[in-house]
Amino acid sequence: NESDSDDDYFPQNSSAKEIEEISRVQKRTIERAKSIEKNVKTEQRRVLFDKKTAQEKLKSQEIRLLGFGGCLACKHSPCLKVDNIDRVALDKRKEQLSDEILFVRKQASNSIIDSVVARSTLMGGEIHFKKEDLMHELQCEIKEIDAELKLDAIDRELHDAYAARHQFIEVQSLHGHRTLLNTEDAISALEREHNKLIATLTAKEIIDDILGWMLDGWYFGEIENTIISCSKNIGLVPTNSKANVRGETEVTVVPNDEEKLKDDSQTPLERAISVQDECNKRHEHEQNIVENKKE
């Protein structure tokens, strides 16, 4: 049998060189078959023990396509993330507001304060404020700046979470301290907080625009430049009563019980000017009292 098999592989008239070549081909064929069988077993073992989900496989494919330095959040190489706010300017403004609040807290409770730091003053409004009104405006602006800074921090961490290639990441903007979270849980929490802050800021901007539009149109019965009263009994007050409005500059005047208006024939604008003069005199008197106490 061995001779028959040898005759099949090696013809009778073949030379030694041909026999050697045939043996080399046979060995190469056998080695190739063994290699294919090994690869098949390896692939079967990999499929059997592979626990990656379809999403993880898709993510691995995206990483390979993006190459070195690619960003999974931007789907681009390199990353296209840019800052939406000027953090340095906001921090500087916040520090300025904090210093102004410390100054206001030292003043008397019923005093009139001049401030050029308040946002309404920077937009062209009055510089004379009651202590409570100025404190409220400064604190509200600080809260808005804190919300913008927090939104920017959440936006950056949300971008990093989408670009993460590990199962866990560190998050700080949610609670103010570093926390290790699962990447998917971190994305869910950051998106929820991100959407809440955007909704809050957007609603506030819309309300401010509506109130500003109504004030510009004198829907509250006020003149264009609102005069802040320095007295509880004399001053300009808002009104929406048609009986008290005879023109675009008409306002409601609350007379003092002890001292009535001397001339009823004055126009509304003249009465407003006289009230403003009275406010200025009272303000100067209070400032002199404060300076004398300091001396």
Short mmCIF file of N, CA and C in Angstrom, two decimals, residues 42 61 75 97 112 122 131 134 142 147-148 153 192 226 232 241 244 256 277 284 287:
data_model
loop_
_atom_site.label_atom_id
_atom_site.label_comp_id
_atom_site.label_asym_id
_atom_site.label_seq_id
_atom_site.Cartn_x
_atom_site.Cartn_y
_atom_site.Cartn_z
N THR A 42 -9.92 29.92 16.68
CA THR A 42 -9.72 31.18 17.40
C THR A 42 -10.92 32.11 17.25
N GLN A 61 -15.54 50.71 16.40
CA GLN A 61 -15.36 50.99 14.97
C GLN A 61 -15.18 52.49 14.72
N LYS A 75 -17.23 63.87 16.72
CA LYS A 75 -17.15 63.02 15.53
C LYS A 75 -16.18 63.62 14.52
N LEU A 97 -19.04 92.70 41.93
CA LEU A 97 -20.35 92.71 42.58
C LEU A 97 -20.24 92.34 44.06
N ILE A 112 -30.11 106.08 51.10
CA ILE A 112 -30.08 106.11 49.64
C ILE A 112 -28.62 106.03 49.21
N LEU A 122 -25.43 100.65 34.52
CA LEU A 122 -24.58 100.50 33.34
C LEU A 122 -25.39 100.56 32.05
N LYS A 131 -31.31 100.88 49.73
CA LYS A 131 -30.39 99.80 50.09
C LYS A 131 -30.97 98.43 49.73
N LEU A 134 -30.96 97.92 45.83
CA LEU A 134 -29.62 97.71 45.29
C LEU A 134 -29.08 96.34 45.68
N ILE A 142 -25.41 88.18 40.63
CA ILE A 142 -24.43 87.17 41.04
C ILE A 142 -25.00 85.77 40.82
N ALA A 147 -25.02 80.75 37.63
CA ALA A 147 -25.73 79.81 36.76
C ALA A 147 -25.03 79.67 35.41
N GLU A 148 -24.53 80.77 34.85
CA GLU A 148 -23.81 80.70 33.58
C GLU A 148 -22.50 79.94 33.72
N ALA A 153 -19.51 74.77 32.92
CA ALA A 153 -18.80 73.62 33.47
C ALA A 153 -19.51 72.31 33.12
N ARG A 192 -29.59 66.05 32.17
CA ARG A 192 -30.75 66.53 32.92
C ARG A 192 -30.47 67.89 33.55
N THR A 226 -37.65 106.54 34.95
CA THR A 226 -38.35 106.40 36.21
C THR A 226 -37.60 107.13 37.31
N LYS A 232 -41.55 108.34 51.56
CA LYS A 232 -42.67 107.42 51.49
C LYS A 232 -43.96 108.12 51.09
N SER A 241 -54.27 103.13 35.76
CA SER A 241 -55.62 103.68 35.72
C SER A 241 -55.73 104.71 34.60
N ASN A 244 -55.99 108.53 35.52
CA ASN A 244 -54.80 109.27 35.94
C ASN A 244 -53.84 109.51 34.79
N ASN A 256 -48.36 114.72 50.12
CA ASN A 256 -48.04 114.59 51.53
C ASN A 256 -49.25 115.04 52.35
N ASP A 277 -36.08 117.33 42.30
CA ASP A 277 -35.27 118.27 43.09
C ASP A 277 -35.36 117.97 44.57
N GLU A 284 -28.63 114.65 49.33
CA GLU A 284 -27.46 115.41 49.77
C GLU A 284 -27.45 115.55 51.29
N GLN A 287 -26.28 112.27 52.78
CA GLN A 287 -24.85 112.08 52.58
C GLN A 287 -24.05 112.94 53.56
#
